[in-house]
């Protein structure tokens, strides 16, 4: 593709995306295709000769769009919706255009330095403790996802509690333990599996029956038992805004107990953490000054398209100690001088995209004011939805809902709750998902999309009420 062709098709693609946003409400939120429908329309073999780009764009409309669940749709209330925005998409396009591999500072100094800088900016915007800033022993990095953040936090924790031995010796079964509540995202169990500890190393903390927050006394009990049996507590993961219900663990208490035995405290604030950009949600950071690492996802609720997990450590030496291997072919003067950050030592892959560009574009386009407005809008709409649920006796709210996630169910029971969800999702008018709390089915209603307005929330509520089975 010549630069002229790129210019021409690039304009078409940008127009296509802009048109897509303008017509997004004409699509069913949840894709209505059956398994295999999309592949059945694709040729069995790749093309022998190159094709015009128009052919691809035509297939995008004809073949691909029907198989898309519209994560950017204003009536998408499932999981945590995508948070793509114009500036983020354009920032990402620039990163693709530059095609930079920022694995070492020397492979593109601007990629590393901008990433360090925007993560310092973000830490300031969120009111995170000074210990996470790059000016001291800590610092931030963009990970693909909160799952990667949990994994590297675990590897750093193992490095620290083993005095650097786990990198050479591996982890013997039954030697280390990890603690988190049953509300915590499954990525922590996955991290245990990937790190070779196995899922049996994971201890599930009991939660308070009302707030669903982890009980610190249970952590103390489990740690004491493990220590008595010769098992080393390696990592405690506190959730600030757990996936299913949004529960918030008492970070301060959990961190204090973790540190008594030398365990690492990681805070997973994947969805909720970015809300701290607004002063009234700074309470989310309570105790975070005691955390060894912290992550939050601008791709979940801060107008940045996937992938963008902001991850900070208080002491980068443990992380680098766990992950750094320096083969001869990567040696260079800047690394040897120890004067720079080489982000390859802060995450799993060697190569890394220039993701800081999109976050930079978002922070500059919206400014702190625009970001706060976005968070407040989501919270305001979710609170309005919660009031509507509370006003109808057939429904009940389930967990505390201070932010943009509301959990609720039908008093009539699980079957009726699921029936309502299945009906509204099949209609294509909205999309929401469920979880189980205390053995009972619960629906989740999440408002994080910048496209969602009051009319979408009211329409969703009307659809939910209309879907309640008679009797
Ligand atoms: N942690 C929490 C609290 C989450 O809500 C999620 C996803 O919803 C994750 C971790 C995993 O997210 P990611 O896709 O960034 O790995």
mmCIF file of N, CA and C and ligand atoms in Angstrom, residues 80 144-148 185 187 241-243 268 270-271 297 299-300 306 309, ligand 1:
data_model
loop_
_atom_site.group_PDB
_atom_site.id
_atom_site.type_symbol
_atom_site.label_atom_id
_atom_site.label_comp_id
_atom_site.label_asym_id
_atom_site.label_seq_id
_atom_site.Cartn_x
_atom_site.Cartn_y
_atom_site.Cartn_z
ATOM 1 N N UNK A 80 -17.995 -4.953 32.063
ATOM 2 C CA UNK A 80 -17.699 -3.514 32.120
ATOM 3 C C UNK A 80 -17.505 -3.132 30.675
ATOM 4 N N UNK A 144 -1.017 -5.151 29.626
ATOM 5 C CA UNK A 144 -2.162 -5.420 28.759
ATOM 6 C C UNK A 144 -3.453 -5.373 29.557
ATOM 7 N N UNK A 145 -3.429 -6.054 30.690
ATOM 8 C CA UNK A 145 -4.698 -6.264 31.386
ATOM 9 C C UNK A 145 -4.450 -6.409 32.875
ATOM 10 N N UNK A 146 -5.545 -6.359 33.627
ATOM 11 C CA UNK A 146 -5.436 -6.540 35.075
ATOM 12 C C UNK A 146 -4.958 -7.955 35.393
ATOM 13 N N UNK A 147 -5.231 -8.895 34.499
ATOM 14 C CA UNK A 147 -4.752 -10.270 34.714
ATOM 15 C C UNK A 147 -3.224 -10.300 34.662
ATOM 16 N N UNK A 148 -2.642 -9.586 33.708
ATOM 17 C CA UNK A 148 -1.179 -9.512 33.644
ATOM 18 C C UNK A 148 -0.633 -8.835 34.896
ATOM 19 N N UNK A 185 -11.567 -11.273 41.217
ATOM 20 C CA UNK A 185 -11.589 -11.777 39.845
ATOM 21 C C UNK A 185 -10.756 -13.058 39.701
ATOM 22 N N UNK A 187 -8.693 -13.878 37.712
ATOM 23 C CA UNK A 187 -7.315 -13.693 37.216
ATOM 24 C C UNK A 187 -6.280 -14.030 38.287
ATOM 25 N N UNK A 241 -13.536 -2.730 44.264
ATOM 26 C CA UNK A 241 -14.512 -2.818 43.180
ATOM 27 C C UNK A 241 -14.423 -4.176 42.501
ATOM 28 N N UNK A 242 -14.838 -5.223 43.222
ATOM 29 C CA UNK A 242 -14.751 -6.578 42.662
ATOM 30 C C UNK A 242 -15.713 -6.715 41.478
ATOM 31 N N UNK A 243 -15.347 -7.600 40.559
ATOM 32 C CA UNK A 243 -16.061 -7.700 39.291
ATOM 33 C C UNK A 243 -17.554 -7.971 39.436
ATOM 34 N N UNK A 268 -6.290 -4.784 43.364
ATOM 35 C CA UNK A 268 -6.919 -4.870 42.048
ATOM 36 C C UNK A 268 -8.122 -3.927 42.039
ATOM 37 N N UNK A 270 -9.370 -2.696 39.123
ATOM 38 C CA UNK A 270 -9.432 -2.667 37.658
ATOM 39 C C UNK A 270 -10.514 -1.712 37.146
ATOM 40 N N UNK A 271 -11.724 -1.898 37.665
ATOM 41 C CA UNK A 271 -12.823 -1.045 37.195
ATOM 42 C C UNK A 271 -12.948 0.237 38.019
ATOM 43 N N UNK A 297 -7.825 0.012 35.405
ATOM 44 C CA UNK A 297 -7.892 -0.093 33.941
ATOM 45 C C UNK A 297 -8.556 1.121 33.305
ATOM 46 N N UNK A 299 -9.053 1.254 30.430
ATOM 47 C CA UNK A 299 -9.894 0.661 29.374
ATOM 48 C C UNK A 299 -11.246 0.184 29.913
ATOM 49 N N UNK A 300 -11.425 0.209 31.218
ATOM 50 C CA UNK A 300 -12.742 -0.159 31.735
ATOM 51 C C UNK A 300 -13.634 1.054 31.974
ATOM 52 N N UNK A 306 -9.283 -0.689 24.898
ATOM 53 C CA UNK A 306 -8.464 -1.818 25.297
ATOM 54 C C UNK A 306 -7.250 -1.890 24.377
ATOM 55 N N UNK A 309 -3.988 -1.274 31.040
ATOM 56 C CA UNK A 309 -4.042 -1.413 32.501
ATOM 57 C C UNK A 309 -2.878 -0.629 33.090
HETATM 58 N N1 LIG B 1 -9.983 -7.522 38.012
HETATM 59 C C1 LIG B 1 -11.213 -7.004 38.067
HETATM 60 C C2 LIG B 1 -11.713 -6.353 39.319
HETATM 61 C C3 LIG B 1 -12.030 -7.062 36.933
HETATM 62 O O1 LIG B 1 -13.261 -6.552 36.971
HETATM 63 C C4 LIG B 1 -11.538 -7.673 35.753
HETATM 64 C C5 LIG B 1 -12.385 -7.767 34.552
HETATM 65 O O2 LIG B 1 -13.536 -7.473 34.529
HETATM 66 C C6 LIG B 1 -10.238 -8.177 35.757
HETATM 67 C C7 LIG B 1 -9.488 -8.095 36.911
HETATM 68 C C8 LIG B 1 -9.623 -8.778 34.540
HETATM 69 O O3 LIG B 1 -9.520 -7.775 33.615
HETATM 70 P P1 LIG B 1 -8.539 -7.815 32.371
HETATM 71 O O4 LIG B 1 -9.393 -8.093 31.210
HETATM 72 O O5 LIG B 1 -7.937 -6.442 32.364
HETATM 73 O O6 LIG B 1 -7.523 -8.887 32.634
#
